[in-house]
mmCIF file of N, CA, C and O in Angstrom:
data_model
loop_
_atom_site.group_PDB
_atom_site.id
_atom_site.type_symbol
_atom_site.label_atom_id
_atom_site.label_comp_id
_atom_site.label_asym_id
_atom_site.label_seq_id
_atom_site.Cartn_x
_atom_site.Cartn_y
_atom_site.Cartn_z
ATOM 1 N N UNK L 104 -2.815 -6.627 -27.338
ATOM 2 C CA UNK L 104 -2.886 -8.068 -27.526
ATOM 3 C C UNK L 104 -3.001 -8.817 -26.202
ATOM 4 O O UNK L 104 -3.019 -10.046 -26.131
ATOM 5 N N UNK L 105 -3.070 -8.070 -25.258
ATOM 6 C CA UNK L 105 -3.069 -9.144 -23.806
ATOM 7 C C UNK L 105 -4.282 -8.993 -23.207
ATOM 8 O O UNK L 105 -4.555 -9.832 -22.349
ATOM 9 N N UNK L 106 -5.136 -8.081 -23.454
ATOM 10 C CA UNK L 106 -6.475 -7.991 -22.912
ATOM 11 C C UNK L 106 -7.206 -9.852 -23.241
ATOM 12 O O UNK L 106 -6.863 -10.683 -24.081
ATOM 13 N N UNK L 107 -8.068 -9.900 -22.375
ATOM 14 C CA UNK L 107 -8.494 -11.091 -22.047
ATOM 15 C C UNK L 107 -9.619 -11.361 -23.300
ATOM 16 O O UNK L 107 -10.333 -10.502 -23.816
ATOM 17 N N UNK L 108 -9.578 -12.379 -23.533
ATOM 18 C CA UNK L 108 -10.594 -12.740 -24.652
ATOM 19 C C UNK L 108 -11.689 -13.433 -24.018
ATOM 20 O O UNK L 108 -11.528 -14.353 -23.217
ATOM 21 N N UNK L 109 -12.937 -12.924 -24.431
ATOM 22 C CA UNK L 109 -14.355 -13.140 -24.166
ATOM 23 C C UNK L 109 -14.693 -14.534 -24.793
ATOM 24 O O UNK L 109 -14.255 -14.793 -25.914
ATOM 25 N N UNK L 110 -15.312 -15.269 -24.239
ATOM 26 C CA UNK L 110 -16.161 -16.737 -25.121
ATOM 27 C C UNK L 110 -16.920 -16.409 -25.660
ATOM 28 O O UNK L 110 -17.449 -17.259 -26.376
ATOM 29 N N UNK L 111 -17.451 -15.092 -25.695
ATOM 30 C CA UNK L 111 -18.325 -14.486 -27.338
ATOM 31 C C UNK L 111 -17.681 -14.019 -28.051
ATOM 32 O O UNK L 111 -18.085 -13.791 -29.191
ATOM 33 N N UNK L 112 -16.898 -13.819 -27.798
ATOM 34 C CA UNK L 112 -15.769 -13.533 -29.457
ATOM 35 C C UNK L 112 -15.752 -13.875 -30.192
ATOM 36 O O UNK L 112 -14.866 -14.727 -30.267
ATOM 37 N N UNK L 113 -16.558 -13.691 -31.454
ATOM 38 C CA UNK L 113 -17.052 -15.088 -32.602
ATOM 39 C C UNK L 113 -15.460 -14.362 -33.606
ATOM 40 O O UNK L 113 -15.259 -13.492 -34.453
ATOM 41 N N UNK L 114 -14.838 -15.147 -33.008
ATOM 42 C CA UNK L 114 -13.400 -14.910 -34.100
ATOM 43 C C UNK L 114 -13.194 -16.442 -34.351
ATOM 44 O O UNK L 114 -12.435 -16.712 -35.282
ATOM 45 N N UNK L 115 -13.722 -17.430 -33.701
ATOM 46 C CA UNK L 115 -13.730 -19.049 -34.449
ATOM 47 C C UNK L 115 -12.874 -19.508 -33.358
ATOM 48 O O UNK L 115 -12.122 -18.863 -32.627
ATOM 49 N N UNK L 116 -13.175 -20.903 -33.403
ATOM 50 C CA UNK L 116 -12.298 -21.392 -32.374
ATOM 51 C C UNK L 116 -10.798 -21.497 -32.229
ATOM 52 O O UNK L 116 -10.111 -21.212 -31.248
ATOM 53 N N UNK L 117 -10.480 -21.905 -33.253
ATOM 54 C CA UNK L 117 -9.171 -21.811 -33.618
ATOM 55 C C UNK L 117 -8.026 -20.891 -33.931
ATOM 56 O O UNK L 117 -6.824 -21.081 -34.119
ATOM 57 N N UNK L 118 -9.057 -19.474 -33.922
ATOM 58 C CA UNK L 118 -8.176 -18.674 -33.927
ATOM 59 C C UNK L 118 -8.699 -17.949 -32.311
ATOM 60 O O UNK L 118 -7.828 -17.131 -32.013
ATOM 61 N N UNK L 119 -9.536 -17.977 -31.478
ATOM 62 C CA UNK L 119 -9.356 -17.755 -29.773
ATOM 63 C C UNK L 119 -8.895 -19.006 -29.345
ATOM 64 O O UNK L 119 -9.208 -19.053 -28.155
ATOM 65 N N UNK L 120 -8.547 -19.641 -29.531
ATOM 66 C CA UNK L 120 -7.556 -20.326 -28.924
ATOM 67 C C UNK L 120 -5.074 -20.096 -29.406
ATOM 68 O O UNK L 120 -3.960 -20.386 -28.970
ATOM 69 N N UNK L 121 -5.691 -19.504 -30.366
ATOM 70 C CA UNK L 121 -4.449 -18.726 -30.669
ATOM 71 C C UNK L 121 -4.240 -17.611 -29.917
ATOM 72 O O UNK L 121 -3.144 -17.171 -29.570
ATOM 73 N N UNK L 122 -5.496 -17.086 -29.630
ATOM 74 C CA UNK L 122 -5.698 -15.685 -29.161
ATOM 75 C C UNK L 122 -5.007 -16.156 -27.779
ATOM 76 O O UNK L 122 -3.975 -15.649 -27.340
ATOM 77 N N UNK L 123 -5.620 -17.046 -27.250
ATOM 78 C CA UNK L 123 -5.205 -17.187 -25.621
ATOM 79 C C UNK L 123 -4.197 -17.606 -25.194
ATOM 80 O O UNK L 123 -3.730 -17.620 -24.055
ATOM 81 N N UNK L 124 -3.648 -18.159 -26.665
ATOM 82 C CA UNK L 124 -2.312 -18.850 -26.221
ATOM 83 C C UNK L 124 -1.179 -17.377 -25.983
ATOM 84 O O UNK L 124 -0.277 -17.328 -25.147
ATOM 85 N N UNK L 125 -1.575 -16.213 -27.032
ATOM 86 C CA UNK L 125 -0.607 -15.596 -27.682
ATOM 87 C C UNK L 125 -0.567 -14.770 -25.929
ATOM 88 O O UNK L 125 0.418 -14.245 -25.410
ATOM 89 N N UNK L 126 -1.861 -14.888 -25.383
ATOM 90 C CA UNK L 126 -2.211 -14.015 -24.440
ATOM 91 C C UNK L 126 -1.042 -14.504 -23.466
ATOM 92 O O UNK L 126 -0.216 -13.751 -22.950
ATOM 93 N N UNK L 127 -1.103 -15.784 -23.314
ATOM 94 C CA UNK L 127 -0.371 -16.305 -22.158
ATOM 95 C C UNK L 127 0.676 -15.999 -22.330
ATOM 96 O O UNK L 127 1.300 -15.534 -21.376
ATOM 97 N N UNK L 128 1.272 -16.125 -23.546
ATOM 98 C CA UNK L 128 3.061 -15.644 -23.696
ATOM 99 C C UNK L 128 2.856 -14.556 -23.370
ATOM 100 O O UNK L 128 3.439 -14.313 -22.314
ATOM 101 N N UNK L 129 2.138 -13.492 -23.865
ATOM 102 C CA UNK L 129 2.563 -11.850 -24.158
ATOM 103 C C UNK L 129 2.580 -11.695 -22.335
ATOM 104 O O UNK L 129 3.582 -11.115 -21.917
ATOM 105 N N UNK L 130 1.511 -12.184 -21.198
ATOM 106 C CA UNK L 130 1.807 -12.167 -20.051
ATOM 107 C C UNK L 130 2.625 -12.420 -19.318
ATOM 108 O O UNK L 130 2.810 -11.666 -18.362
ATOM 109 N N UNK L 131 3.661 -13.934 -19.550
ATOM 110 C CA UNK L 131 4.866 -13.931 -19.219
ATOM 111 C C UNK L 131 5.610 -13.258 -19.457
ATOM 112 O O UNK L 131 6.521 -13.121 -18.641
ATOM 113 N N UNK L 132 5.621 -12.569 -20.556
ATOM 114 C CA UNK L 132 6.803 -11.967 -21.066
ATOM 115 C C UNK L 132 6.440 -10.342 -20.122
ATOM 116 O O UNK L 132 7.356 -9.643 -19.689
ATOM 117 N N UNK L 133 5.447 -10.105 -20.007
ATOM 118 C CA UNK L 133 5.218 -9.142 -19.537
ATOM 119 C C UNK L 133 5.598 -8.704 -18.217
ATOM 120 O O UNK L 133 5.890 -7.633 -17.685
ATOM 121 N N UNK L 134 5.446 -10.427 -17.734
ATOM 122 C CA UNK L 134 5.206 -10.748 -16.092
ATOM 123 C C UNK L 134 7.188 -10.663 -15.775
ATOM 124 O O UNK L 134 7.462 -9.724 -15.026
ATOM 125 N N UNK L 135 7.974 -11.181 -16.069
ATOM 126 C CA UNK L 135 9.410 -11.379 -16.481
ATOM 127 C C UNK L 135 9.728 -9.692 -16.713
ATOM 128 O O UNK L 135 10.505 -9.255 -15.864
ATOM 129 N N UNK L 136 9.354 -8.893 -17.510
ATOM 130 C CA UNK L 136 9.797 -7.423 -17.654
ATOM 131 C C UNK L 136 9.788 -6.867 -16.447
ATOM 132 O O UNK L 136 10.772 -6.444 -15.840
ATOM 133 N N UNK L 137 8.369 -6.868 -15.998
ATOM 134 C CA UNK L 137 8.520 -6.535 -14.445
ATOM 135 C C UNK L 137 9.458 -6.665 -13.414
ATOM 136 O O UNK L 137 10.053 -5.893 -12.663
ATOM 137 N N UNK L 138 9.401 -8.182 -13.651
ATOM 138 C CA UNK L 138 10.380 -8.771 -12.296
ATOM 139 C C UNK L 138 11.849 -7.820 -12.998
ATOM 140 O O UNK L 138 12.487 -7.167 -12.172
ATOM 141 N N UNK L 139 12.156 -7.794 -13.961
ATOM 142 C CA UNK L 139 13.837 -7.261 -14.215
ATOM 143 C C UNK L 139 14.087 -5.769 -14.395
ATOM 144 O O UNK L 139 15.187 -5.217 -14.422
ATOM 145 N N UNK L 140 12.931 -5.229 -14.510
ATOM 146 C CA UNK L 140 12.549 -3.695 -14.042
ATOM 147 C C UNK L 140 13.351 -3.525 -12.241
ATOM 148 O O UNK L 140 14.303 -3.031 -11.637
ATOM 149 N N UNK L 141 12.254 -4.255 -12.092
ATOM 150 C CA UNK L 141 12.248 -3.972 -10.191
ATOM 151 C C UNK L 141 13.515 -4.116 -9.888
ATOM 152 O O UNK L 141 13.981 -3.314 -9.079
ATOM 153 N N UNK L 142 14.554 -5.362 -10.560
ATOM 154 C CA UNK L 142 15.790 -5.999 -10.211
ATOM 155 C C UNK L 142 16.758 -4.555 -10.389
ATOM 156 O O UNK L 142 17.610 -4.073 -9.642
ATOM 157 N N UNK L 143 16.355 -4.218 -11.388
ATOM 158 C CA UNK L 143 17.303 -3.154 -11.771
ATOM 159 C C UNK L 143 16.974 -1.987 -11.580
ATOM 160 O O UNK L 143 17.395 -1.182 -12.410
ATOM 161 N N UNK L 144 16.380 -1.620 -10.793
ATOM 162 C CA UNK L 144 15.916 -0.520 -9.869
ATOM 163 C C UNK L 144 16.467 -0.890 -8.435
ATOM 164 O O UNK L 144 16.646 0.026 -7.633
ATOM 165 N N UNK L 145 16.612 -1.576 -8.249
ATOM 166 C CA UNK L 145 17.385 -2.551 -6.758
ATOM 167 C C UNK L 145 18.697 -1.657 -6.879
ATOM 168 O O UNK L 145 19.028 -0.626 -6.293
ATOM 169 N N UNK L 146 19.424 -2.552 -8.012
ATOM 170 C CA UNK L 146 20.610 -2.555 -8.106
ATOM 171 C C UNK L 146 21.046 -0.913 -8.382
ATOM 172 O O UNK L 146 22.051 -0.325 -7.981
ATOM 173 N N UNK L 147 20.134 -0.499 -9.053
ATOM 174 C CA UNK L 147 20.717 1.123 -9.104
ATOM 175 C C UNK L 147 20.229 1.790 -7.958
ATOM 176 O O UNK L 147 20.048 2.986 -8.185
ATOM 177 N N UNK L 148 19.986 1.482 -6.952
ATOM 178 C CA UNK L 148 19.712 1.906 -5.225
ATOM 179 C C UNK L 148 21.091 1.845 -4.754
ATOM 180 O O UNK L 148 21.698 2.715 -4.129
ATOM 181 N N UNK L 149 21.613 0.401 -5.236
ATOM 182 C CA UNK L 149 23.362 -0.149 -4.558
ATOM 183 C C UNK L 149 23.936 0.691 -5.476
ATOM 184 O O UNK L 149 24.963 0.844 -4.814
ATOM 185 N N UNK L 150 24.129 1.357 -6.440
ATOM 186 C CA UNK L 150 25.295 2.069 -7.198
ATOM 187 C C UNK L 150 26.272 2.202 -6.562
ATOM 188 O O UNK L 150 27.356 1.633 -6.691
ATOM 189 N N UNK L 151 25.860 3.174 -5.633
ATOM 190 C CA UNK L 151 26.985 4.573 -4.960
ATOM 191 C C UNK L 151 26.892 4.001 -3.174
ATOM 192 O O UNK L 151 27.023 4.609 -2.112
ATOM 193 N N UNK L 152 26.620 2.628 -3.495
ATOM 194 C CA UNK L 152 27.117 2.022 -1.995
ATOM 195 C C UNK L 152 28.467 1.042 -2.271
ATOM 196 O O UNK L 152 29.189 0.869 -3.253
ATOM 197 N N UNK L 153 28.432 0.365 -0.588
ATOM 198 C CA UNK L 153 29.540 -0.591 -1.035
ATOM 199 C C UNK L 153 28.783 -2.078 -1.352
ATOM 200 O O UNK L 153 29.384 -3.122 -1.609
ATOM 201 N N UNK L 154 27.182 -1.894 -1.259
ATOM 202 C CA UNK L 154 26.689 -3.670 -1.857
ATOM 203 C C UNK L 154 26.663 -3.672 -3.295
ATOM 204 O O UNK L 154 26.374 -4.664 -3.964
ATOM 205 N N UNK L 155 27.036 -2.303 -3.858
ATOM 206 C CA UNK L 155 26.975 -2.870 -5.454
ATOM 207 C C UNK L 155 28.443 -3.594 -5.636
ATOM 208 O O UNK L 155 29.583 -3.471 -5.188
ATOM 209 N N UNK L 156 27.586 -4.580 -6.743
ATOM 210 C CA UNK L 156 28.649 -5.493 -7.232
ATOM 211 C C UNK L 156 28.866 -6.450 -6.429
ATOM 212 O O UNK L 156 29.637 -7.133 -7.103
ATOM 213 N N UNK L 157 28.724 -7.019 -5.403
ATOM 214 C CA UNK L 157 28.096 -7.892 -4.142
ATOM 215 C C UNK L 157 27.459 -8.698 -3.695
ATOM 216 O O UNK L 157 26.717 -8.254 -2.818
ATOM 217 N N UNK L 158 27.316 -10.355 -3.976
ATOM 218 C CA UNK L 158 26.485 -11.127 -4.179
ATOM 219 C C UNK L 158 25.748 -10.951 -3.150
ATOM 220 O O UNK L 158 26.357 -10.429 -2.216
ATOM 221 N N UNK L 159 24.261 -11.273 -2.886
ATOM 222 C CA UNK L 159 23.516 -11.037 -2.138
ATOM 223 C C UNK L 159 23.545 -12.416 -1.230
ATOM 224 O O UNK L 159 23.195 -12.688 -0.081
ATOM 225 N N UNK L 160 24.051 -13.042 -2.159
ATOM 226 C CA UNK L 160 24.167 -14.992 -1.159
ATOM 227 C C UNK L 160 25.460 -14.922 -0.512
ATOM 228 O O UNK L 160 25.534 -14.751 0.705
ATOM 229 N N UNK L 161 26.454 -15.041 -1.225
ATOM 230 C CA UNK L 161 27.646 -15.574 -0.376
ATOM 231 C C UNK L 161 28.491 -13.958 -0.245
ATOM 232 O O UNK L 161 29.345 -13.935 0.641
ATOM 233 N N UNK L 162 28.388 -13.211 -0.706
ATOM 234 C CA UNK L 162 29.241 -11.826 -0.570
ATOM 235 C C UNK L 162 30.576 -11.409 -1.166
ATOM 236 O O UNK L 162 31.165 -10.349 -0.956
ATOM 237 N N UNK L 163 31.027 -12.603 -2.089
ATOM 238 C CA UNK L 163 31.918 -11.979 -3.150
ATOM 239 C C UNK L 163 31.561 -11.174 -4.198
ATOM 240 O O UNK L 163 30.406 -10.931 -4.549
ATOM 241 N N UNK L 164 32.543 -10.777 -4.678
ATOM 242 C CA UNK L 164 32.608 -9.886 -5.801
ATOM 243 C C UNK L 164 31.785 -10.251 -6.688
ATOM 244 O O UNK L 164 31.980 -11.444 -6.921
ATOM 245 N N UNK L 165 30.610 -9.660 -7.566
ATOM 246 C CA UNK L 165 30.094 -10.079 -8.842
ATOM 247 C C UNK L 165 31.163 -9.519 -9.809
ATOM 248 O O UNK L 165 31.909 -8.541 -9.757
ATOM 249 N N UNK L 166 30.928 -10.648 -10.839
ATOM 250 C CA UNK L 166 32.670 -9.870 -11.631
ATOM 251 C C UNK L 166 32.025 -9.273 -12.903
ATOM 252 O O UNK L 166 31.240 -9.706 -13.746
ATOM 253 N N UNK L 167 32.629 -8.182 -12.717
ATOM 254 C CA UNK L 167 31.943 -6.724 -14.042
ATOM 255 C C UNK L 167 31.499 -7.245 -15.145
ATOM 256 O O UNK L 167 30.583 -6.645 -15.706
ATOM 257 N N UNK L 168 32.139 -8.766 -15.881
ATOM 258 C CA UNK L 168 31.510 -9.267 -16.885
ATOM 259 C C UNK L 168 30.218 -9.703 -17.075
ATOM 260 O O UNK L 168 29.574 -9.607 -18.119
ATOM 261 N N UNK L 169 29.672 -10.442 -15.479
ATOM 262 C CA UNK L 169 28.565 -10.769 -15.480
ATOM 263 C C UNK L 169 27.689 -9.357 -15.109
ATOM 264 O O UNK L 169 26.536 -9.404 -15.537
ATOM 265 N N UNK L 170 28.052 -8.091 -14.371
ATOM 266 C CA UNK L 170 27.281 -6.908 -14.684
ATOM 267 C C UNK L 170 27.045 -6.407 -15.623
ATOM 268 O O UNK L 170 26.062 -5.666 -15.595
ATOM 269 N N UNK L 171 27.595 -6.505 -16.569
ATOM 270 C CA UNK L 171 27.739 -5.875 -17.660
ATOM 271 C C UNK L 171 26.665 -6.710 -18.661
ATOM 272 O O UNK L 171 25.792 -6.115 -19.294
ATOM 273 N N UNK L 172 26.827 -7.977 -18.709
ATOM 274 C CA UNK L 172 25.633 -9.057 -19.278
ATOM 275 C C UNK L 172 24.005 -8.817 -18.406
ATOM 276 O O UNK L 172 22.965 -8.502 -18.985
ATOM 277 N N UNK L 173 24.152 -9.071 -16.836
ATOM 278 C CA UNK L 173 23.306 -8.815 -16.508
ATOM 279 C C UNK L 173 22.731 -7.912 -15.188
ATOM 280 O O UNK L 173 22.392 -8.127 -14.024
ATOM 281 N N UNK L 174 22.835 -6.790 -16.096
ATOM 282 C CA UNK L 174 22.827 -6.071 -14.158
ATOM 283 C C UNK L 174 21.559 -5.967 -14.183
ATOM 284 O O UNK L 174 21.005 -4.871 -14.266
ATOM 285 N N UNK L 175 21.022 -6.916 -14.126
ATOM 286 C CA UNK L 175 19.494 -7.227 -12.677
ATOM 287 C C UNK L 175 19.617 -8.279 -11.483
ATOM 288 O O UNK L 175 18.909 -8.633 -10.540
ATOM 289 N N UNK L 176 21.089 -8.655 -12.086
ATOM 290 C CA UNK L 176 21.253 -9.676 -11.391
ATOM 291 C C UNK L 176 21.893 -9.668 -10.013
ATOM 292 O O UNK L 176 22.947 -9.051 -10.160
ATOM 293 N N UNK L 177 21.765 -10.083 -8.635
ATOM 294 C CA UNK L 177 22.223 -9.631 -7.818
ATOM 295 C C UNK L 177 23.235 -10.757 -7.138
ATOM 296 O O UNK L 177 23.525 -10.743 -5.941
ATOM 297 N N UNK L 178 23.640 -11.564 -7.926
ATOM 298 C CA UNK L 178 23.850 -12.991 -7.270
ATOM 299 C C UNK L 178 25.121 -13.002 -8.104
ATOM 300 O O UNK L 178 25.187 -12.117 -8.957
ATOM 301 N N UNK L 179 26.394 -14.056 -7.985
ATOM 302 C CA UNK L 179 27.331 -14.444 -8.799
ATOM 303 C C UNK L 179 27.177 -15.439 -9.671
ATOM 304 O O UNK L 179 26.329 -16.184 -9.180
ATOM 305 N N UNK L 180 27.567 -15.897 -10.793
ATOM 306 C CA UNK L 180 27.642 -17.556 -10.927
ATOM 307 C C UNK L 180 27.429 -18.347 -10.351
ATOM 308 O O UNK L 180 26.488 -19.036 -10.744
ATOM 309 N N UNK L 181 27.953 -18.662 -9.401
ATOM 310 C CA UNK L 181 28.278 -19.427 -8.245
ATOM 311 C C UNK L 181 27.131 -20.061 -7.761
ATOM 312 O O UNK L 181 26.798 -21.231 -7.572
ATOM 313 N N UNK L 182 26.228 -18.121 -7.501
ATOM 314 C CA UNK L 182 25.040 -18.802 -6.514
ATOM 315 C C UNK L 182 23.527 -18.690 -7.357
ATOM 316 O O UNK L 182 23.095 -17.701 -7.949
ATOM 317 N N UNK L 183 23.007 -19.773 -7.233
ATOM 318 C CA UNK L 183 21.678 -19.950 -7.435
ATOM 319 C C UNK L 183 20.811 -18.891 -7.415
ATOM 320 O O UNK L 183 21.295 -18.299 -6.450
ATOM 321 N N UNK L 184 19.792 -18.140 -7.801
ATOM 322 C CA UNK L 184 18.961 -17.788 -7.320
ATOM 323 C C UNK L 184 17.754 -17.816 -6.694
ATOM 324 O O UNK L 184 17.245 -16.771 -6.289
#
C-alpha cells in the first residue's frame, strides 16, 4: 500500500486521491517505526553500561516506569526532546 501512485492509474479520482492520502499516513507511520527501531537499538547498546537508564539531557535517573512504557526513550519527563 505505500508504493507511489502513478497519474495513469485510471482507479478515478477520488479514489487516487484516497490512495495518496492512505500513502502519506502508511509513510509516517512507517517513517516513526524507524525512528523507534533505531531508538531502541541505542538503548540496548546502553544495557550493560552505566548510561542505561540515564537521561541523555540532564543525567538523572529515568525512572523504570517510564522504561518500561517507553524504552526508546532516552530522556526523563522532565526533559524535552
Amino acid at each position: 500500500m505505500a508504493h507511489p501512485i502513478s497519474p495513469d492509474n485510471a482507479i478515478g479520482r477520488i479514489s487516487r486521491m484516497d490512495a495518496i492520502n492512505n500513502k502519506s499516513v502508511l509513510d509516517a507511520a512507517l517513517r516513526k517505526a524507524k525512528e523507534r527501531l533505531t531508538a531502541l537499538k541505542l538503548n540496548l547498546d546502553k544495557l550493560e553500561t552505566k548510561d542505561f537508564g540515564v537521561c541523555s539531557k540532564c543525567k538523572n535517573e529515568i525512572r523504570i516506569e517510564r522504561i518500561l512504557l517507553a524504552p526508546e526513550s532516552s530522556f526523563c519527563v522532565n526533559c524535552p526532546r
